[in-house]
Short mmCIF file of C-alpha atoms in Angstrom, two decimals:
data_model
loop_
_atom_site.label_atom_id
_atom_site.label_comp_id
_atom_site.label_asym_id
_atom_site.label_seq_id
_atom_site.Cartn_x
_atom_site.Cartn_y
_atom_site.Cartn_z
CA UNK A 1 -46.36 5.70 -24.36
CA UNK A 2 -44.38 7.75 -26.86
CA UNK A 3 -41.39 10.10 -26.65
CA UNK A 4 -42.57 13.62 -27.50
CA UNK A 5 -39.54 15.82 -26.82
CA UNK A 6 -35.89 15.69 -25.72
CA UNK A 7 -34.35 18.80 -24.19
CA UNK A 8 -30.78 19.50 -23.15
CA UNK A 9 -30.09 21.83 -20.24
CA UNK A 10 -26.46 23.04 -20.06
CA UNK A 11 -25.69 24.66 -16.71
CA UNK A 12 -22.67 26.64 -15.57
CA UNK A 13 -21.36 28.87 -12.79
CA UNK A 14 -18.06 30.46 -11.75
CA UNK A 15 -16.20 28.40 -9.14
CA UNK A 16 -14.76 30.01 -6.00
CA UNK A 17 -11.22 29.31 -7.26
CA UNK A 18 -9.64 27.68 -10.31
CA UNK A 19 -8.95 23.97 -9.91
CA UNK A 20 -7.07 21.61 -12.15
CA UNK A 21 -5.85 18.19 -13.14
CA UNK A 22 -2.94 17.12 -15.30
CA UNK A 23 -4.49 18.44 -18.53
CA UNK A 24 -5.88 21.87 -17.59
CA UNK A 25 -7.14 24.31 -14.96
CA UNK A 26 -10.80 25.28 -15.03
CA UNK A 27 -12.73 28.12 -13.42
CA UNK A 28 -16.31 27.11 -14.22
CA UNK A 29 -18.42 24.18 -13.05
CA UNK A 30 -20.80 22.85 -15.70
CA UNK A 31 -23.39 20.12 -16.13
CA UNK A 32 -25.42 18.79 -19.06
CA UNK A 33 -28.83 17.42 -18.09
CA UNK A 34 -31.13 15.64 -20.55
CA UNK A 35 -34.92 15.73 -20.16
CA UNK A 36 -37.04 13.20 -22.08
CA UNK A 37 -40.79 13.89 -22.14
CA UNK A 38 -43.62 11.51 -23.08
CA UNK A 39 -47.25 11.81 -24.14
CA UNK A 40 -48.37 10.28 -20.84
CA UNK A 41 -46.75 12.98 -18.73
CA UNK A 42 -43.88 10.80 -17.48
CA UNK A 43 -40.57 12.66 -17.71
CA UNK A 44 -37.11 11.14 -17.34
CA UNK A 45 -33.79 12.78 -16.50
CA UNK A 46 -30.28 11.85 -17.56
CA UNK A 47 -26.84 13.41 -17.76
CA UNK A 48 -24.09 13.58 -20.38
CA UNK A 49 -20.44 13.57 -19.34
CA UNK A 50 -18.41 16.47 -20.68
CA UNK A 51 -17.66 19.99 -19.40
CA UNK A 52 -17.97 23.44 -20.93
CA UNK A 53 -17.81 23.57 -24.71
CA UNK A 54 -18.07 19.78 -24.88
CA UNK A 55 -21.47 20.05 -23.19
CA UNK A 56 -22.57 22.64 -25.76
CA UNK A 57 -21.49 20.34 -28.59
CA UNK A 58 -23.27 17.40 -26.98
CA UNK A 59 -26.44 19.48 -26.69
CA UNK A 60 -26.45 19.85 -30.48
CA UNK A 61 -26.09 16.08 -30.88
CA UNK A 62 -28.84 15.30 -28.36
CA UNK A 63 -31.40 17.71 -29.76
CA UNK A 64 -30.41 17.91 -33.42
CA UNK A 65 -29.29 14.36 -34.16
CA UNK A 66 -30.66 11.91 -31.58
CA UNK A 67 -34.04 13.51 -30.93
CA UNK A 68 -35.34 13.03 -34.52
CA UNK A 69 -34.39 9.34 -34.32
CA UNK A 70 -36.33 8.82 -31.10
CA UNK A 71 -39.48 10.93 -31.37
CA UNK A 72 -42.61 8.78 -31.45
CA UNK A 73 -40.89 5.66 -30.12
CA UNK A 74 -41.92 3.85 -26.94
CA UNK A 75 -39.47 4.90 -24.19
CA UNK A 76 -39.82 1.45 -22.63
CA UNK A 77 -38.03 0.02 -25.68
CA UNK A 78 -34.68 1.16 -24.33
CA UNK A 79 -32.54 -1.46 -26.05
CA UNK A 80 -34.27 -0.91 -29.40
CA UNK A 81 -33.66 2.83 -29.11
CA UNK A 82 -30.04 2.37 -28.03
CA UNK A 83 -29.14 0.22 -30.99
CA UNK A 84 -31.05 2.35 -33.49
CA UNK A 85 -29.18 5.47 -32.40
CA UNK A 86 -25.80 3.75 -32.16
CA UNK A 87 -26.12 2.06 -35.55
CA UNK A 88 -27.10 5.32 -37.24
CA UNK A 89 -24.21 7.18 -35.57
CA UNK A 90 -21.61 4.44 -36.04
CA UNK A 91 -20.23 6.02 -39.24
CA UNK A 92 -19.74 9.28 -37.36
CA UNK A 93 -18.07 8.06 -34.18
CA UNK A 94 -18.08 4.90 -32.08
CA UNK A 95 -16.60 6.78 -29.10
CA UNK A 96 -16.53 10.25 -27.62
CA UNK A 97 -19.29 12.81 -27.91
CA UNK A 98 -21.87 10.68 -29.77
CA UNK A 99 -21.70 8.12 -26.96
CA UNK A 100 -21.75 10.82 -24.26
CA UNK A 101 -24.90 12.24 -25.85
CA UNK A 102 -26.56 8.84 -26.14
CA UNK A 103 -25.69 8.21 -22.48
CA UNK A 104 -27.82 11.10 -21.23
CA UNK A 105 -30.80 10.00 -23.30
CA UNK A 106 -30.48 6.36 -22.22
CA UNK A 107 -30.29 7.23 -18.50
CA UNK A 108 -33.45 9.32 -18.90
CA UNK A 109 -35.23 6.36 -20.54
CA UNK A 110 -34.35 4.18 -17.56
CA UNK A 111 -35.70 6.90 -15.26
CA UNK A 112 -38.96 6.85 -17.24
CA UNK A 113 -39.16 3.06 -16.96
CA UNK A 114 -38.74 3.24 -13.21
CA UNK A 115 -41.38 5.93 -12.84
CA UNK A 116 -43.81 4.09 -15.13
CA UNK A 117 -43.48 0.89 -13.09
CA UNK A 118 -43.09 2.50 -9.68
CA UNK A 119 -39.71 0.84 -9.12
CA UNK A 120 -36.16 2.14 -8.54
CA UNK A 121 -33.73 1.44 -11.37
CA UNK A 122 -31.83 -1.03 -9.18
CA UNK A 123 -34.97 -3.16 -8.99
CA UNK A 124 -35.40 -3.04 -12.78
CA UNK A 125 -31.81 -4.23 -13.20
CA UNK A 126 -32.44 -7.22 -11.00
CA UNK A 127 -32.53 -6.07 -7.41
CA UNK A 128 -30.34 -4.36 -4.83
CA UNK A 129 -27.41 -6.27 -3.32
CA UNK A 130 -27.09 -3.49 -0.74
CA UNK A 131 -29.14 -0.56 0.55
CA UNK A 132 -26.13 1.65 1.19
CA UNK A 133 -22.65 2.03 -0.23
CA UNK A 134 -19.31 3.26 1.08
CA UNK A 135 -17.98 6.61 -0.12
CA UNK A 136 -14.46 7.82 -0.83
CA UNK A 137 -13.71 11.54 -0.80
CA UNK A 138 -12.05 12.90 -3.90
CA UNK A 139 -10.08 16.12 -3.39
CA UNK A 140 -6.54 17.47 -3.56
CA UNK A 141 -7.06 19.08 -6.95
CA UNK A 142 -4.14 20.87 -8.59
CA UNK A 143 -3.84 24.64 -8.27
CA UNK A 144 -1.58 27.16 -10.04
CA UNK A 145 0.84 27.58 -7.14
CA UNK A 146 4.32 26.34 -6.16
CA UNK A 147 4.53 22.65 -5.32
CA UNK A 148 5.68 23.43 -1.75
CA UNK A 149 2.46 25.35 -1.11
CA UNK A 150 0.40 22.68 -2.85
CA UNK A 151 1.95 19.94 -0.73
CA UNK A 152 1.15 21.81 2.48
CA UNK A 153 -2.41 22.29 1.28
CA UNK A 154 -2.70 18.58 0.41
CA UNK A 155 -1.66 17.54 3.93
CA UNK A 156 -4.49 19.57 5.45
CA UNK A 157 -7.08 18.67 2.81
CA UNK A 158 -6.38 14.94 3.06
CA UNK A 159 -6.63 15.06 6.85
CA UNK A 160 -9.94 16.94 6.60
CA UNK A 161 -11.41 14.37 4.20
CA UNK A 162 -10.46 11.57 6.57
CA UNK A 163 -11.88 13.47 9.55
CA UNK A 164 -15.15 14.02 7.66
CA UNK A 165 -15.77 10.26 7.74
CA UNK A 166 -14.95 9.16 4.19
CA UNK A 167 -13.65 5.60 3.88
CA UNK A 168 -10.73 6.57 1.60
CA UNK A 169 -9.49 9.54 -0.39
CA UNK A 170 -8.14 10.32 -3.86
CA UNK A 171 -5.71 12.98 -5.03
CA UNK A 172 -4.73 14.50 -8.36
CA UNK A 173 -1.19 14.24 -9.69
CA UNK A 174 0.38 15.34 -12.97
CA UNK A 175 2.81 18.12 -11.99
CA UNK A 176 5.82 16.04 -13.06
CA UNK A 177 7.22 12.82 -11.60
CA UNK A 178 9.34 14.29 -8.80
CA UNK A 179 6.71 16.85 -7.75
CA UNK A 180 4.03 14.18 -7.82
CA UNK A 181 5.98 12.02 -5.41
CA UNK A 182 6.18 15.00 -3.03
CA UNK A 183 2.42 15.49 -3.30
CA UNK A 184 1.70 11.81 -2.67
CA UNK A 185 3.98 11.88 0.38
CA UNK A 186 2.02 14.89 1.63
CA UNK A 187 -1.29 13.04 1.31
CA UNK A 188 0.11 10.02 3.17
CA UNK A 189 1.21 12.35 5.98
CA UNK A 190 -2.24 13.89 6.02
CA UNK A 191 -4.19 10.63 6.37
CA UNK A 192 -1.61 8.65 8.34
CA UNK A 193 -0.92 4.96 7.99
CA UNK A 194 -3.64 2.36 7.42
CA UNK A 195 -5.98 4.64 5.45
CA UNK A 196 -6.49 4.06 1.73
CA UNK A 197 -5.52 6.82 -0.68
CA UNK A 198 -5.51 6.77 -4.46
CA UNK A 199 -3.66 8.88 -7.07
CA UNK A 200 -5.16 10.02 -10.39
CA UNK A 201 -2.77 11.11 -13.15
CA UNK A 202 -5.41 11.67 -15.85
CA UNK A 203 -3.11 9.97 -18.40
CA UNK A 204 -0.26 12.46 -17.92
CA UNK A 205 2.68 10.07 -18.28
CA UNK A 206 4.76 7.92 -20.54
CA UNK A 207 5.29 4.41 -19.21
CA UNK A 208 8.78 5.18 -17.86
CA UNK A 209 7.62 8.24 -15.90
CA UNK A 210 4.58 6.31 -14.66
CA UNK A 211 6.93 3.64 -13.31
CA UNK A 212 8.92 6.31 -11.46
CA UNK A 213 5.77 7.62 -9.78
CA UNK A 214 4.28 4.17 -9.36
CA UNK A 215 7.28 2.79 -7.46
CA UNK A 216 6.97 5.66 -4.99
CA UNK A 217 3.24 4.96 -4.66
CA UNK A 218 4.14 1.33 -3.92
CA UNK A 219 6.29 2.45 -0.98
CA UNK A 220 3.56 4.77 0.29
CA UNK A 221 0.93 2.02 0.24
CA UNK A 222 -1.27 3.72 -2.37
CA UNK A 223 -4.39 1.66 -3.13
CA UNK A 224 -4.64 2.48 -6.83
CA UNK A 225 -2.83 4.45 -9.54
CA UNK A 226 -5.51 5.84 -11.85
CA UNK A 227 -5.04 6.54 -15.57
CA UNK A 228 -1.24 6.51 -15.36
CA UNK A 229 -0.79 6.56 -19.17
CA UNK A 230 -2.89 7.44 -22.20
CA UNK A 231 -6.05 5.33 -22.55
CA UNK A 232 -4.85 4.17 -25.97
CA UNK A 233 -1.64 2.75 -24.49
CA UNK A 234 -2.90 -0.74 -23.63
CA UNK A 235 0.62 -2.18 -23.58
CA UNK A 236 1.69 0.50 -21.11
CA UNK A 237 -1.17 -0.42 -18.79
CA UNK A 238 -0.19 -4.07 -18.98
CA UNK A 239 3.48 -3.36 -18.25
CA UNK A 240 2.60 -1.18 -15.27
CA UNK A 241 0.21 -3.75 -13.85
CA UNK A 242 2.89 -6.44 -14.10
CA UNK A 243 5.61 -4.25 -12.60
CA UNK A 244 3.91 -2.44 -9.71
CA UNK A 245 2.25 -3.59 -6.49
CA UNK A 246 -0.19 -0.67 -6.51
CA UNK A 247 -3.45 -1.51 -8.29
CA UNK A 248 -3.77 -0.02 -11.78
CA UNK A 249 -7.16 1.60 -12.42
CA UNK A 250 -8.69 3.17 -15.51
CA UNK A 251 -11.44 3.14 -18.08
CA UNK A 252 -13.26 6.44 -17.66
CA UNK A 253 -12.14 7.39 -21.19
CA UNK A 254 -13.30 4.10 -22.75
CA UNK A 255 -16.64 3.69 -24.52
CA UNK A 256 -19.15 0.92 -25.19
CA UNK A 257 -18.70 -2.86 -24.99
CA UNK A 258 -16.38 -3.04 -27.99
CA UNK A 259 -13.88 -0.58 -26.56
CA UNK A 260 -14.05 -2.24 -23.16
CA UNK A 261 -13.55 -5.67 -24.69
CA UNK A 262 -10.10 -4.67 -25.96
CA UNK A 263 -9.18 -2.94 -22.71
CA UNK A 264 -10.11 -5.94 -20.59
CA UNK A 265 -8.53 -8.51 -22.90
CA UNK A 266 -5.24 -6.61 -22.67
CA UNK A 267 -5.14 -7.52 -18.94
CA UNK A 268 -3.89 -4.08 -17.95
CA UNK A 269 -6.42 -3.23 -15.23
CA UNK A 270 -6.75 -4.27 -11.62
CA UNK A 271 -9.79 -2.01 -11.17
CA UNK A 272 -12.23 -0.89 -13.89
CA UNK A 273 -13.78 2.58 -13.76
CA UNK A 274 -16.64 2.85 -16.27
CA UNK A 275 -18.34 6.25 -16.61
CA UNK A 276 -22.08 5.66 -17.15
CA UNK A 277 -22.68 9.22 -18.40
CA UNK A 278 -20.11 8.72 -21.18
CA UNK A 279 -19.84 5.08 -22.30
CA UNK A 280 -23.42 4.75 -23.56
CA UNK A 281 -25.71 5.06 -20.56
CA UNK A 282 -27.13 2.45 -18.22
CA UNK A 283 -28.01 0.01 -21.01
CA UNK A 284 -24.40 -0.16 -22.18
CA UNK A 285 -22.96 0.10 -18.69
CA UNK A 286 -24.66 -3.18 -17.77
CA UNK A 287 -23.01 -4.89 -20.75
CA UNK A 288 -19.64 -3.42 -19.78
CA UNK A 289 -20.12 -4.51 -16.17
CA UNK A 290 -20.80 -8.05 -17.37
CA UNK A 291 -17.59 -7.95 -19.43
CA UNK A 292 -15.59 -6.70 -16.45
CA UNK A 293 -16.89 -9.46 -14.23
CA UNK A 294 -16.33 -12.05 -16.97
CA UNK A 295 -12.67 -10.97 -16.80
CA UNK A 296 -12.73 -11.04 -12.96
CA UNK A 297 -12.01 -7.31 -12.84
CA UNK A 298 -13.61 -5.39 -9.93
CA UNK A 299 -15.54 -2.24 -10.80
CA UNK A 300 -15.48 1.11 -8.98
CA UNK A 301 -17.53 3.51 -11.08
CA UNK A 302 -16.09 6.82 -12.21
CA UNK A 303 -18.47 9.53 -10.95
CA UNK A 304 -18.29 13.16 -12.03
CA UNK A 305 -21.28 15.44 -12.43
CA UNK A 306 -24.50 16.66 -10.91
CA UNK A 307 -26.92 15.05 -8.50
CA UNK A 308 -28.46 13.23 -11.46
CA UNK A 309 -25.17 11.48 -12.24
CA UNK A 310 -24.64 10.64 -8.56
CA UNK A 311 -28.15 9.18 -8.27
CA UNK A 312 -27.68 7.07 -11.41
CA UNK A 313 -24.45 5.66 -9.97
CA UNK A 314 -26.07 4.91 -6.63
CA UNK A 315 -28.68 2.79 -8.44
CA UNK A 316 -25.93 0.95 -10.34
CA UNK A 317 -23.82 0.39 -7.23
CA UNK A 318 -26.86 -1.00 -5.42
CA UNK A 319 -27.44 -3.52 -8.22
CA UNK A 320 -23.75 -4.49 -8.67
CA UNK A 321 -23.08 -8.10 -7.57
CA UNK A 322 -20.01 -8.66 -5.40
CA UNK A 323 -16.90 -9.98 -7.11
CA UNK A 324 -15.85 -12.69 -6.57
CA UNK A 325 -18.37 -13.13 -3.75
CA UNK A 326 -18.04 -14.65 -0.28
CA UNK A 327 -18.81 -13.86 3.32
CA UNK A 328 -16.77 -10.66 3.33
CA UNK A 329 -16.43 -9.32 -0.23
CA UNK A 330 -14.83 -5.95 -0.87
CA UNK A 331 -17.82 -3.70 -1.47
CA UNK A 332 -17.89 -1.04 -4.21
CA UNK A 333 -17.36 2.62 -3.38
CA UNK A 334 -19.12 5.77 -4.54
CA UNK A 335 -16.70 8.42 -5.77
CA UNK A 336 -17.55 11.81 -4.23
CA UNK A 337 -15.92 15.05 -5.35
CA UNK A 338 -15.44 17.13 -2.18
CA UNK A 339 -14.82 20.41 -4.05
CA UNK A 340 -17.54 23.02 -4.64
CA UNK A 341 -20.41 21.62 -6.75
CA UNK A 342 -23.78 23.39 -6.61
CA UNK A 343 -25.15 21.06 -9.28
CA UNK A 344 -24.70 18.13 -6.94
CA UNK A 345 -25.60 19.80 -3.65
CA UNK A 346 -28.36 22.24 -4.71
CA UNK A 347 -29.89 20.81 -7.89
CA UNK A 348 -32.20 18.15 -6.48
CA UNK A 349 -35.60 18.80 -4.96
CA UNK A 350 -34.58 16.53 -2.09
CA UNK A 351 -30.78 16.74 -1.73
CA UNK A 352 -28.82 13.54 -1.20
CA UNK A 353 -26.85 15.19 1.64
CA UNK A 354 -23.98 12.79 1.07
CA UNK A 355 -21.47 14.58 3.28
CA UNK A 356 -23.91 14.63 6.17
CA UNK A 357 -24.67 10.93 5.71
CA UNK A 358 -20.96 10.11 5.57
CA UNK A 359 -20.34 11.90 8.86
CA UNK A 360 -23.10 10.05 10.68
CA UNK A 361 -23.09 6.57 9.14
CA UNK A 362 -19.54 5.31 9.12
CA UNK A 363 -18.70 6.61 5.66
CA UNK A 364 -21.73 5.28 3.78
CA UNK A 365 -24.68 6.76 1.90
CA UNK A 366 -28.16 5.29 1.47
CA UNK A 367 -29.48 4.31 -1.98
CA UNK A 368 -32.55 6.39 -3.01
CA UNK A 369 -35.49 3.98 -3.15
CA UNK A 370 -38.03 6.12 -5.04
CA UNK A 371 -39.10 5.27 -8.61
CA UNK A 372 -36.50 5.56 -11.36
CA UNK A 373 -33.43 7.46 -10.25
CA UNK A 374 -35.18 8.19 -6.96
CA UNK A 375 -34.48 11.92 -7.34
CA UNK A 376 -35.78 14.88 -9.35
CA UNK A 377 -34.12 18.20 -10.25
CA UNK A 378 -35.42 21.57 -9.12
CA UNK A 379 -36.45 23.47 -12.24
CA UNK A 380 -35.81 26.82 -10.54
CA UNK A 381 -32.17 25.81 -10.05
CA UNK A 382 -31.96 24.72 -13.70
CA UNK A 383 -33.28 28.06 -14.90
CA UNK A 384 -30.95 30.01 -12.60
CA UNK A 385 -27.80 28.40 -14.00
CA UNK A 386 -28.84 27.46 -17.53
CA UNK A 387 -26.63 28.87 -20.30
CA UNK A 388 -28.00 26.85 -23.24
#
């Protein structure tokens, strides 16, 4: 079997309302799918992390840079292909967009391997430790409105996520330390006591401001404080972990095993959040997962994207061994964005229907057991929303 073509599909649509996080507001939802075709008619699908113009730049890397390196190679030689591409791109970037682009291609190669062997990716990795996984509902995005109005909205939105059956919820912060405390208090009121909530700052703070917010999160019983400081600030992560009771989480902006080695050795994380569509794909994710577990750091994957990204993460969560193990280990969660996302809900030929499953199954979702990713996109939906 040989790779004959690699195609990027960049999709976009206008969202019902602008949403934001600590770095920006955005009015469009986008996705970057990667299609790898072979001479035996087996096609694999992957996804590259990165919105908007980043997706357009990654498309140029996938089709113009990576594709010529891969054409004619056996798609089953995933590790050979990964290292060939990485080694040839090393002089041009060991992180960022080259790795995001390689991620989409690598995920598609794993999808091909599963289809060629008739096995789900979890089985190729080594087997499924679970056939379903718990889900936390991610919402409470920032909006361009006064903090009093935003806090009132967060109370209602957090309560609705809990009522929908999710096992926990996560909010955005980044409005400023004092306003963020007000927003976190609103979410605690919305979910009540005894329900896990998490706060994501998207690296908005200096260490001192992160401590101000973090001490309030301690009092509110927040489960984790995500990306409190810049991903480069390893000392800041370490200081926060030592000084707060709330778990410190991060890693979505880290790439490949070499970047993760430094992050883990700094001992600044309680919870690791690798992003498979960015760090180098499934092949590299498995090496990063092994590093995390070698450092006794639990993993809760970062998940952001279309139904392809969600399906890839479900396969990885199925195959993830418990850490540290025991009769009642804390199981991993699937991150689920509860805001409008047609590329998750409408893209697949057979939708995952995660929200429906959560409502009826105690906050869990089943792992797709078909070959490869276990899902396939609807080409009519791709054509309807494709911009490049």
